[in-house]
C-alpha cells in the first residue's frame, strides 16, 4: 500500500491539534501586530504624555487625560491577556505532543519543521519561499487524510522555491539584512553554504537546504535578484527550468506534525501542479535515472491521492491554466489503476 487512511483516534487528534495550533497562531499574530512595540507615559516639561513605540519610533498619543489613560490601560491589559492565552495554548501543545507521537502522527523531520517555523517568524515562508519536492508530501497526505508509506517520504534535504517577484523590504524587512543563511543558523549554528556561489546550505548532520528559483526567459542574462540577503556568503538561488509553472500555481496552507508531535504550518503548491510537474520531470532525458524513477512514483502517488481522496480537485480546473496545455494533458496518464487483464481463454490442460 502506498498510503493508509487515518483511523478514528488519529483523525480526532489531528483535528484537535490543528484547532489548538490555529488559535495559537492567531494569538501570536495579534500580539505581533496589535500589540507590537510598547506604550508608556513620558513627562515633557510640566505635562505628561502617552507615547507609543513602533519599529523603534516613539509617537505621542496625546496629553494625559481620561481618554489616554483608558488607551494605556486597554493596551497593557489586552497584551497581558493575550500573553496569558498564548502561554496556555503553548502548554496545551506540549501536552498534546506525546499523544501525537503515541498515535504515530509525527511525520515531518524535526530539522525541517524548525526551519519552516523560523522562516514563518520572519515572514519569508509563504510570500517569498515555499516548499517543493518530497517534503511537500507531508502536506498532501494531510489534505487527503492519509499517511504515505515511508519509502516515498525518505529525504535528507528540503527544497525552498524562491519567488523573486515579491518585495522583500515590504514582505520581510527584518530578513533582508541577515538573509536566509542567518535565519538557518538561528535554527542550527552549523549551517554553512557549500560551493561558490552556493545555492545549498548543509549542517553538521548532513541535512541540506536548497534554494531554487525559476529559470529566466533569457538563458544568458543573470537573474535580477537571486538572493535574499546581501552577505557575501548568502545562499544564491539556482535557476531551474519548469519552476515558473510552480510559482504561478495556486498555493495552499496546511498544518503538518513533526516527529516530536508538534504542529507546523506548510505553504505548498497545489497537489495537482506537483503531480503534473513530477510527471514532466520523469520524462526528461537529462535527469538522473534514479530521480526520474522517483519522480514518476511521486507523480502517480499524488495523482492517486487526488483521484481517490480529493475529488474536489479536478485536473481540468481553470485554476491550473498557468500550466502549459501539454503538461495538463499528462493528467490522463498518471494516478490511474492499471487496466484489468483480459480473462484467460479456457485451457485444455493444467498450468503445469
mmCIF file of C-alpha atoms in Angstrom:
data_model
loop_
_atom_site.group_PDB
_atom_site.id
_atom_site.type_symbol
_atom_site.label_atom_id
_atom_site.label_comp_id
_atom_site.label_asym_id
_atom_site.label_seq_id
_atom_site.Cartn_x
_atom_site.Cartn_y
_atom_site.Cartn_z
ATOM 1 C CA UNK A 1 0.000 0.000 0.000
ATOM 2 C CA UNK A 2 1.321 3.461 -0.939
ATOM 3 C CA UNK A 3 -0.838 5.105 1.726
ATOM 4 C CA UNK A 4 -3.258 4.216 4.518
ATOM 5 C CA UNK A 5 -6.222 6.121 5.934
ATOM 6 C CA UNK A 6 -6.038 7.679 9.384
ATOM 7 C CA UNK A 7 -8.069 5.776 11.975
ATOM 8 C CA UNK A 8 -10.672 7.450 14.153
ATOM 9 C CA UNK A 9 -8.315 8.278 17.023
ATOM 10 C CA UNK A 10 -5.706 9.687 14.676
ATOM 11 C CA UNK A 11 -8.230 11.813 12.807
ATOM 12 C CA UNK A 12 -9.722 13.223 16.011
ATOM 13 C CA UNK A 13 -6.305 14.029 17.492
ATOM 14 C CA UNK A 14 -5.167 15.653 14.249
ATOM 15 C CA UNK A 15 -8.193 17.943 14.206
ATOM 16 C CA UNK A 16 -7.759 18.838 17.890
ATOM 17 C CA UNK A 17 -4.074 19.631 17.345
ATOM 18 C CA UNK A 18 -4.859 21.837 14.353
ATOM 19 C CA UNK A 19 -7.507 23.745 16.282
ATOM 20 C CA UNK A 20 -5.168 24.492 19.179
ATOM 21 C CA UNK A 21 -2.369 25.405 16.788
ATOM 22 C CA UNK A 22 -4.702 27.656 14.790
ATOM 23 C CA UNK A 23 -5.701 29.504 17.973
ATOM 24 C CA UNK A 24 -2.027 29.839 18.912
ATOM 25 C CA UNK A 25 -1.069 31.249 15.503
ATOM 26 C CA UNK A 26 -3.972 33.725 15.608
ATOM 27 C CA UNK A 27 -2.979 34.891 19.094
ATOM 28 C CA UNK A 28 0.686 35.288 18.140
ATOM 29 C CA UNK A 29 -0.298 37.221 15.020
ATOM 30 C CA UNK A 30 -2.492 39.572 17.049
ATOM 31 C CA UNK A 31 0.294 40.104 19.580
ATOM 32 C CA UNK A 32 2.821 40.871 16.853
ATOM 33 C CA UNK A 33 0.560 43.362 15.093
ATOM 34 C CA UNK A 34 -1.909 44.930 17.513
ATOM 35 C CA UNK A 35 0.442 44.990 20.493
ATOM 36 C CA UNK A 36 3.801 45.398 18.748
ATOM 37 C CA UNK A 37 6.293 47.777 20.387
ATOM 38 C CA UNK A 38 5.431 49.386 23.714
ATOM 39 C CA UNK A 39 3.394 52.162 25.338
ATOM 40 C CA UNK A 40 4.458 54.392 28.214
ATOM 41 C CA UNK A 41 3.981 57.774 29.875
ATOM 42 C CA UNK A 42 6.590 60.490 29.359
ATOM 43 C CA UNK A 43 6.863 63.797 31.138
ATOM 44 C CA UNK A 44 7.856 66.759 28.991
ATOM 45 C CA UNK A 45 8.239 69.959 30.977
ATOM 46 C CA UNK A 46 5.205 70.221 33.249
ATOM 47 C CA UNK A 47 2.991 67.901 31.171
ATOM 48 C CA UNK A 48 2.716 64.127 30.859
ATOM 49 C CA UNK A 49 2.035 62.485 27.515
ATOM 50 C CA UNK A 50 1.224 58.979 26.364
ATOM 51 C CA UNK A 51 3.695 57.619 23.810
ATOM 52 C CA UNK A 52 3.524 54.525 21.609
ATOM 53 C CA UNK A 53 6.678 52.922 20.235
ATOM 54 C CA UNK A 54 6.569 51.079 16.889
ATOM 55 C CA UNK A 55 9.601 49.877 14.956
ATOM 56 C CA UNK A 56 11.874 51.939 17.158
ATOM 57 C CA UNK A 57 9.940 55.202 16.697
ATOM 58 C CA UNK A 58 8.100 56.921 19.572
ATOM 59 C CA UNK A 59 4.875 58.783 18.725
ATOM 60 C CA UNK A 60 2.745 60.879 21.071
ATOM 61 C CA UNK A 61 -0.879 59.837 21.529
ATOM 62 C CA UNK A 62 -1.766 62.975 23.451
ATOM 63 C CA UNK A 63 -1.579 64.548 26.892
ATOM 64 C CA UNK A 64 -2.628 62.571 29.940
ATOM 65 C CA UNK A 65 -6.404 62.510 30.252
ATOM 66 C CA UNK A 66 -9.184 60.078 30.978
ATOM 67 C CA UNK A 67 -9.097 59.105 27.296
ATOM 68 C CA UNK A 68 -5.362 58.400 27.089
ATOM 69 C CA UNK A 69 -5.466 56.629 30.464
ATOM 70 C CA UNK A 70 -8.120 54.301 29.037
ATOM 71 C CA UNK A 71 -5.931 53.693 25.965
ATOM 72 C CA UNK A 72 -2.946 52.912 28.210
ATOM 73 C CA UNK A 73 -4.949 50.565 30.439
ATOM 74 C CA UNK A 74 -6.578 48.790 27.485
ATOM 75 C CA UNK A 75 -3.230 48.277 25.763
ATOM 76 C CA UNK A 76 -1.466 46.731 28.762
ATOM 77 C CA UNK A 77 -4.428 44.668 29.938
ATOM 78 C CA UNK A 78 -5.096 43.400 26.424
ATOM 79 C CA UNK A 79 -1.466 42.450 25.886
ATOM 80 C CA UNK A 80 -1.285 40.682 29.261
ATOM 81 C CA UNK A 81 -4.465 38.706 28.485
ATOM 82 C CA UNK A 82 -3.104 37.741 25.084
ATOM 83 C CA UNK A 83 0.251 36.651 26.510
ATOM 84 C CA UNK A 84 -1.597 34.520 29.073
ATOM 85 C CA UNK A 85 -3.666 32.912 26.301
ATOM 86 C CA UNK A 86 -0.524 32.151 24.298
ATOM 87 C CA UNK A 87 1.092 30.550 27.349
ATOM 88 C CA UNK A 88 -1.965 28.339 27.919
ATOM 89 C CA UNK A 89 -2.093 27.292 24.265
ATOM 90 C CA UNK A 90 1.626 26.526 24.347
ATOM 91 C CA UNK A 91 1.071 24.278 27.367
ATOM 92 C CA UNK A 92 -1.764 22.541 25.518
ATOM 93 C CA UNK A 93 0.515 21.754 22.594
ATOM 94 C CA UNK A 94 3.204 20.489 24.965
ATOM 95 C CA UNK A 95 0.626 18.105 26.443
ATOM 96 C CA UNK A 96 -0.629 17.004 23.034
ATOM 97 C CA UNK A 97 2.821 16.315 21.571
ATOM 98 C CA UNK A 98 3.419 12.947 23.310
ATOM 99 C CA UNK A 99 -0.096 11.844 22.366
ATOM 100 C CA UNK A 100 0.628 12.736 18.750
ATOM 101 C CA UNK A 101 3.798 10.661 18.909
ATOM 102 C CA UNK A 102 1.980 7.725 20.503
ATOM 103 C CA UNK A 103 -0.615 7.804 17.730
ATOM 104 C CA UNK A 104 2.193 7.947 15.143
ATOM 105 C CA UNK A 105 1.087 11.313 13.816
ATOM 106 C CA UNK A 106 4.565 12.836 13.968
ATOM 107 C CA UNK A 107 5.760 12.780 10.386
ATOM 108 C CA UNK A 108 7.955 15.677 9.286
ATOM 109 C CA UNK A 109 11.672 15.619 10.204
ATOM 110 C CA UNK A 110 12.367 17.859 13.205
ATOM 111 C CA UNK A 111 15.023 19.952 11.466
ATOM 112 C CA UNK A 112 12.714 20.655 8.500
ATOM 113 C CA UNK A 113 9.905 21.752 10.817
ATOM 114 C CA UNK A 114 12.222 24.055 12.760
ATOM 115 C CA UNK A 115 13.487 25.658 9.559
ATOM 116 C CA UNK A 116 9.918 26.337 8.411
ATOM 117 C CA UNK A 117 8.904 27.783 11.782
ATOM 118 C CA UNK A 118 11.879 30.128 11.719
ATOM 119 C CA UNK A 119 11.110 31.305 8.195
ATOM 120 C CA UNK A 120 7.470 31.815 9.196
ATOM 121 C CA UNK A 121 8.530 34.097 12.054
ATOM 122 C CA UNK A 122 10.495 36.268 9.640
ATOM 123 C CA UNK A 123 7.559 36.259 7.159
ATOM 124 C CA UNK A 124 9.743 34.744 4.453
ATOM 125 C CA UNK A 125 7.806 31.500 4.336
ATOM 126 C CA UNK A 126 4.642 31.743 2.283
ATOM 127 C CA UNK A 127 5.024 35.035 0.429
ATOM 128 C CA UNK A 128 8.716 34.662 -0.558
ATOM 129 C CA UNK A 129 9.620 30.977 -0.319
ATOM 130 C CA UNK A 130 7.556 27.808 -0.384
ATOM 131 C CA UNK A 131 8.260 24.103 -0.022
ATOM 132 C CA UNK A 132 8.542 21.922 -3.107
ATOM 133 C CA UNK A 133 9.936 18.441 -3.550
ATOM 134 C CA UNK A 134 9.445 15.430 -1.312
ATOM 135 C CA UNK A 135 8.711 17.426 1.864
ATOM 136 C CA UNK A 136 5.510 18.715 0.255
ATOM 137 C CA UNK A 137 4.126 15.180 0.594
ATOM 138 C CA UNK A 138 3.613 15.796 4.322
ATOM 139 C CA UNK A 139 1.094 18.470 3.396
ATOM 140 C CA UNK A 140 -0.594 16.415 0.691
ATOM 141 C CA UNK A 141 -1.105 13.405 2.948
ATOM 142 C CA UNK A 142 -2.815 15.675 5.476
ATOM 143 C CA UNK A 143 -5.065 17.132 2.767
ATOM 144 C CA UNK A 144 -6.077 13.589 1.824
ATOM 145 C CA UNK A 145 -6.421 12.321 5.419
ATOM 146 C CA UNK A 146 -3.895 9.519 4.924
ATOM 147 C CA UNK A 147 -0.349 8.530 5.788
ATOM 148 C CA UNK A 148 2.008 7.889 2.901
ATOM 149 C CA UNK A 149 4.312 4.873 3.085
ATOM 150 C CA UNK A 150 7.754 5.657 4.499
ATOM 151 C CA UNK A 151 9.933 4.948 1.428
ATOM 152 C CA UNK A 152 8.102 7.653 -0.538
ATOM 153 C CA UNK A 153 8.884 10.240 2.167
ATOM 154 C CA UNK A 154 12.531 9.490 2.874
ATOM 155 C CA UNK A 155 14.649 12.582 2.218
ATOM 156 C CA UNK A 156 17.669 14.311 3.716
ATOM 157 C CA UNK A 157 17.024 17.757 2.327
ATOM 158 C CA UNK A 158 14.406 20.433 1.815
ATOM 159 C CA UNK A 159 13.859 22.466 -1.364
ATOM 160 C CA UNK A 160 12.778 26.092 -0.928
ATOM 161 C CA UNK A 161 11.259 27.721 -4.016
ATOM 162 C CA UNK A 162 12.189 31.408 -4.131
ATOM 163 C CA UNK A 163 9.703 33.844 -5.692
ATOM 164 C CA UNK A 164 11.904 36.843 -6.545
ATOM 165 C CA UNK A 165 8.895 38.854 -7.730
ATOM 166 C CA UNK A 166 7.951 39.741 -4.142
ATOM 167 C CA UNK A 167 9.388 42.860 -2.497
ATOM 168 C CA UNK A 168 11.499 41.695 0.427
ATOM 169 C CA UNK A 169 11.505 45.122 2.034
ATOM 170 C CA UNK A 170 7.724 45.121 2.150
ATOM 171 C CA UNK A 171 7.102 41.471 2.953
ATOM 172 C CA UNK A 172 10.025 40.543 5.224
ATOM 173 C CA UNK A 173 12.110 43.646 6.036
ATOM 174 C CA UNK A 174 13.832 42.038 9.028
ATOM 175 C CA UNK A 175 15.227 39.230 6.878
ATOM 176 C CA UNK A 176 16.820 41.474 4.254
ATOM 177 C CA UNK A 177 19.940 42.406 6.244
ATOM 178 C CA UNK A 178 20.864 38.950 7.531
ATOM 179 C CA UNK A 179 19.472 36.828 4.743
ATOM 180 C CA UNK A 180 18.378 33.213 4.548
ATOM 181 C CA UNK A 181 21.627 31.748 5.862
ATOM 182 C CA UNK A 182 21.437 33.887 9.013
ATOM 183 C CA UNK A 183 17.922 32.568 9.668
ATOM 184 C CA UNK A 184 19.038 28.971 9.124
ATOM 185 C CA UNK A 185 21.824 29.496 11.654
ATOM 186 C CA UNK A 186 19.275 30.553 14.252
ATOM 187 C CA UNK A 187 17.902 27.031 13.898
ATOM 188 C CA UNK A 188 21.295 25.285 13.761
ATOM 189 C CA UNK A 189 24.552 27.241 14.041
ATOM 190 C CA UNK A 190 26.376 24.626 11.979
ATOM 191 C CA UNK A 191 24.629 25.522 8.708
ATOM 192 C CA UNK A 192 27.130 26.671 6.096
ATOM 193 C CA UNK A 193 26.951 27.301 2.363
ATOM 194 C CA UNK A 194 28.794 24.862 0.119
ATOM 195 C CA UNK A 195 30.057 25.914 -3.287
ATOM 196 C CA UNK A 196 30.836 29.408 -4.518
ATOM 197 C CA UNK A 197 28.411 30.786 -5.353
ATOM 198 C CA UNK A 198 26.309 28.272 -3.482
ATOM 199 C CA UNK A 199 22.588 27.509 -3.573
ATOM 200 C CA UNK A 200 22.894 24.826 -0.885
ATOM 201 C CA UNK A 201 23.426 25.006 2.873
ATOM 202 C CA UNK A 202 24.357 21.964 4.947
ATOM 203 C CA UNK A 203 24.572 21.382 8.694
ATOM 204 C CA UNK A 204 26.905 19.098 10.612
ATOM 205 C CA UNK A 205 24.437 16.206 10.325
ATOM 206 C CA UNK A 206 24.418 16.473 6.536
ATOM 207 C CA UNK A 207 20.917 17.944 6.265
ATOM 208 C CA UNK A 208 20.644 20.066 3.113
ATOM 209 C CA UNK A 209 18.626 23.197 2.370
ATOM 210 C CA UNK A 210 18.466 24.116 -1.325
ATOM 211 C CA UNK A 211 17.297 27.491 -2.612
ATOM 212 C CA UNK A 212 15.889 27.238 -6.136
ATOM 213 C CA UNK A 213 14.088 29.629 -8.479
ATOM 214 C CA UNK A 214 12.532 29.594 -11.966
ATOM 215 C CA UNK A 215 14.866 29.973 -14.920
ATOM 216 C CA UNK A 216 14.618 33.343 -16.662
ATOM 217 C CA UNK A 217 13.378 33.806 -20.199
ATOM 218 C CA UNK A 218 16.865 34.827 -21.324
ATOM 219 C CA UNK A 219 19.330 31.983 -20.559
ATOM 220 C CA UNK A 220 22.317 34.328 -20.957
ATOM 221 C CA UNK A 221 21.179 37.190 -18.749
ATOM 222 C CA UNK A 222 21.613 36.506 -14.998
ATOM 223 C CA UNK A 223 18.574 36.931 -12.709
ATOM 224 C CA UNK A 224 17.948 40.420 -11.329
ATOM 225 C CA UNK A 225 17.739 39.048 -7.798
ATOM 226 C CA UNK A 226 18.742 35.541 -6.779
ATOM 227 C CA UNK A 227 19.437 36.043 -3.068
ATOM 228 C CA UNK A 228 17.503 37.199 -0.021
ATOM 229 C CA UNK A 229 20.308 38.802 1.997
ATOM 230 C CA UNK A 230 23.331 40.833 0.973
ATOM 231 C CA UNK A 231 26.036 38.998 2.953
ATOM 232 C CA UNK A 232 28.957 37.679 0.912
ATOM 233 C CA UNK A 233 28.258 34.080 1.973
ATOM 234 C CA UNK A 234 24.496 34.261 1.412
ATOM 235 C CA UNK A 235 22.680 31.481 -0.434
ATOM 236 C CA UNK A 236 22.184 32.241 -4.125
ATOM 237 C CA UNK A 237 19.199 30.557 -5.732
ATOM 238 C CA UNK A 238 19.940 28.286 -8.663
ATOM 239 C CA UNK A 239 17.723 28.666 -11.737
ATOM 240 C CA UNK A 240 15.843 25.534 -12.775
ATOM 241 C CA UNK A 241 13.671 25.069 -15.840
ATOM 242 C CA UNK A 242 9.976 24.439 -15.246
ATOM 243 C CA UNK A 243 9.703 26.129 -11.853
ATOM 244 C CA UNK A 244 7.852 29.129 -13.301
ATOM 245 C CA UNK A 245 4.843 26.812 -13.578
ATOM 246 C CA UNK A 246 5.005 26.141 -9.854
ATOM 247 C CA UNK A 247 5.495 29.783 -8.861
ATOM 248 C CA UNK A 248 2.337 30.673 -10.812
ATOM 249 C CA UNK A 249 0.285 27.739 -9.500
ATOM 250 C CA UNK A 250 -2.263 28.063 -6.672
ATOM 251 C CA UNK A 251 -0.834 27.752 -3.147
ATOM 252 C CA UNK A 252 -2.390 26.266 -0.046
ATOM 253 C CA UNK A 253 -1.592 26.323 3.686
ATOM 254 C CA UNK A 254 -1.641 23.003 5.540
ATOM 255 C CA UNK A 255 -0.770 22.016 9.115
ATOM 256 C CA UNK A 256 1.628 19.078 9.384
ATOM 257 C CA UNK A 257 3.016 17.449 12.535
ATOM 258 C CA UNK A 258 6.726 16.924 13.123
ATOM 259 C CA UNK A 259 8.451 13.870 14.577
ATOM 260 C CA UNK A 260 8.261 15.325 18.127
ATOM 261 C CA UNK A 261 4.496 15.733 17.822
ATOM 262 C CA UNK A 262 4.388 19.497 17.309
ATOM 263 C CA UNK A 263 2.403 21.202 14.525
ATOM 264 C CA UNK A 264 3.998 23.268 11.769
ATOM 265 C CA UNK A 265 2.369 25.315 9.053
ATOM 266 C CA UNK A 266 3.297 24.445 5.479
ATOM 267 C CA UNK A 267 2.826 26.518 2.317
ATOM 268 C CA UNK A 268 2.813 24.247 -0.706
ATOM 269 C CA UNK A 269 1.808 24.380 -4.347
ATOM 270 C CA UNK A 270 -1.449 22.809 -5.457
ATOM 271 C CA UNK A 271 -1.057 18.999 -5.345
ATOM 272 C CA UNK A 272 -2.238 18.745 -8.962
ATOM 273 C CA UNK A 273 0.573 21.050 -10.103
ATOM 274 C CA UNK A 274 3.005 18.960 -8.044
ATOM 275 C CA UNK A 275 1.864 15.715 -9.672
ATOM 276 C CA UNK A 276 1.988 17.135 -13.198
ATOM 277 C CA UNK A 277 5.405 18.705 -12.661
ATOM 278 C CA UNK A 278 6.793 15.436 -11.304
ATOM 279 C CA UNK A 279 5.334 13.571 -14.280
ATOM 280 C CA UNK A 280 7.074 16.022 -16.629
ATOM 281 C CA UNK A 281 10.384 15.620 -14.777
ATOM 282 C CA UNK A 282 10.135 11.850 -15.122
ATOM 283 C CA UNK A 283 10.177 12.217 -18.926
ATOM 284 C CA UNK A 284 13.323 14.348 -19.150
ATOM 285 C CA UNK A 285 16.279 12.534 -20.652
ATOM 286 C CA UNK A 286 18.780 14.882 -18.984
ATOM 287 C CA UNK A 287 17.639 13.950 -15.480
ATOM 288 C CA UNK A 288 19.313 11.310 -13.312
ATOM 289 C CA UNK A 289 17.598 7.937 -13.999
ATOM 290 C CA UNK A 290 17.110 7.246 -10.292
ATOM 291 C CA UNK A 291 15.467 10.644 -9.819
ATOM 292 C CA UNK A 292 13.251 10.067 -12.849
ATOM 293 C CA UNK A 293 12.019 6.825 -11.306
ATOM 294 C CA UNK A 294 11.261 8.615 -8.033
ATOM 295 C CA UNK A 295 9.581 11.475 -9.893
ATOM 296 C CA UNK A 296 7.264 9.066 -11.702
ATOM 297 C CA UNK A 297 6.404 7.267 -8.456
ATOM 298 C CA UNK A 298 5.583 10.531 -6.668
ATOM 299 C CA UNK A 299 3.518 11.768 -9.610
ATOM 300 C CA UNK A 300 1.433 8.573 -9.564
ATOM 301 C CA UNK A 301 1.156 8.684 -5.773
ATOM 302 C CA UNK A 302 -0.131 12.263 -5.540
ATOM 303 C CA UNK A 303 -2.402 11.853 -8.575
ATOM 304 C CA UNK A 304 -3.852 8.735 -6.957
ATOM 305 C CA UNK A 305 -4.469 10.696 -3.736
ATOM 306 C CA UNK A 306 -6.267 13.363 -5.729
ATOM 307 C CA UNK A 307 -8.448 10.920 -7.642
ATOM 308 C CA UNK A 308 -9.394 8.759 -4.641
ATOM 309 C CA UNK A 309 -9.388 11.191 -1.693
ATOM 310 C CA UNK A 310 -9.614 14.705 -3.164
ATOM 311 C CA UNK A 311 -12.244 14.592 -5.936
ATOM 312 C CA UNK A 312 -12.939 18.284 -5.285
ATOM 313 C CA UNK A 313 -9.658 18.999 -7.086
ATOM 314 C CA UNK A 314 -10.239 18.089 -10.764
ATOM 315 C CA UNK A 315 -7.315 18.225 -13.156
ATOM 316 C CA UNK A 316 -9.376 20.235 -15.664
ATOM 317 C CA UNK A 317 -9.814 23.101 -13.175
ATOM 318 C CA UNK A 318 -9.322 26.557 -14.802
ATOM 319 C CA UNK A 319 -7.120 27.420 -11.789
ATOM 320 C CA UNK A 320 -4.384 25.331 -13.428
ATOM 321 C CA UNK A 321 -4.262 27.389 -16.610
ATOM 322 C CA UNK A 322 -0.814 28.724 -15.631
ATOM 323 C CA UNK A 323 0.479 25.264 -16.551
ATOM 324 C CA UNK A 324 1.156 24.509 -20.235
ATOM 325 C CA UNK A 325 -1.542 22.574 -22.027
ATOM 326 C CA UNK A 326 0.858 19.735 -22.792
ATOM 327 C CA UNK A 327 1.579 19.420 -19.080
ATOM 328 C CA UNK A 328 -2.108 19.393 -18.119
ATOM 329 C CA UNK A 329 -2.744 16.689 -20.700
ATOM 330 C CA UNK A 330 -0.393 14.405 -18.757
ATOM 331 C CA UNK A 331 -3.119 14.082 -16.109
ATOM 332 C CA UNK A 332 -4.666 11.295 -18.197
ATOM 333 C CA UNK A 333 -1.567 9.141 -17.777
ATOM 334 C CA UNK A 334 -0.872 9.353 -14.033
ATOM 335 C CA UNK A 335 -2.512 8.082 -10.869
ATOM 336 C CA UNK A 336 -4.839 5.603 -12.523
ATOM 337 C CA UNK A 337 -5.009 1.915 -11.581
ATOM 338 C CA UNK A 338 -3.759 -0.462 -14.292
ATOM 339 C CA UNK A 339 -6.389 -1.856 -16.603
ATOM 340 C CA UNK A 340 -7.579 -5.322 -15.572
ATOM 341 C CA UNK A 341 -6.043 -8.139 -17.546
ATOM 342 C CA UNK A 342 -8.244 -9.908 -20.025
ATOM 343 C CA UNK A 343 -9.642 -13.200 -18.823
ATOM 344 C CA UNK A 344 -7.573 -16.162 -19.915
ATOM 345 C CA UNK A 345 -9.011 -18.340 -22.602
ATOM 346 C CA UNK A 346 -10.190 -21.755 -21.492
ATOM 347 C CA UNK A 347 -7.291 -24.118 -21.271
ATOM 348 C CA UNK A 348 -7.310 -27.741 -22.356
ATOM 349 C CA UNK A 349 -4.674 -28.802 -19.836
ATOM 350 C CA UNK A 350 -3.465 -27.768 -16.368
ATOM 351 C CA UNK A 351 -0.999 -24.897 -15.977
ATOM 352 C CA UNK A 352 1.882 -27.262 -15.297
#
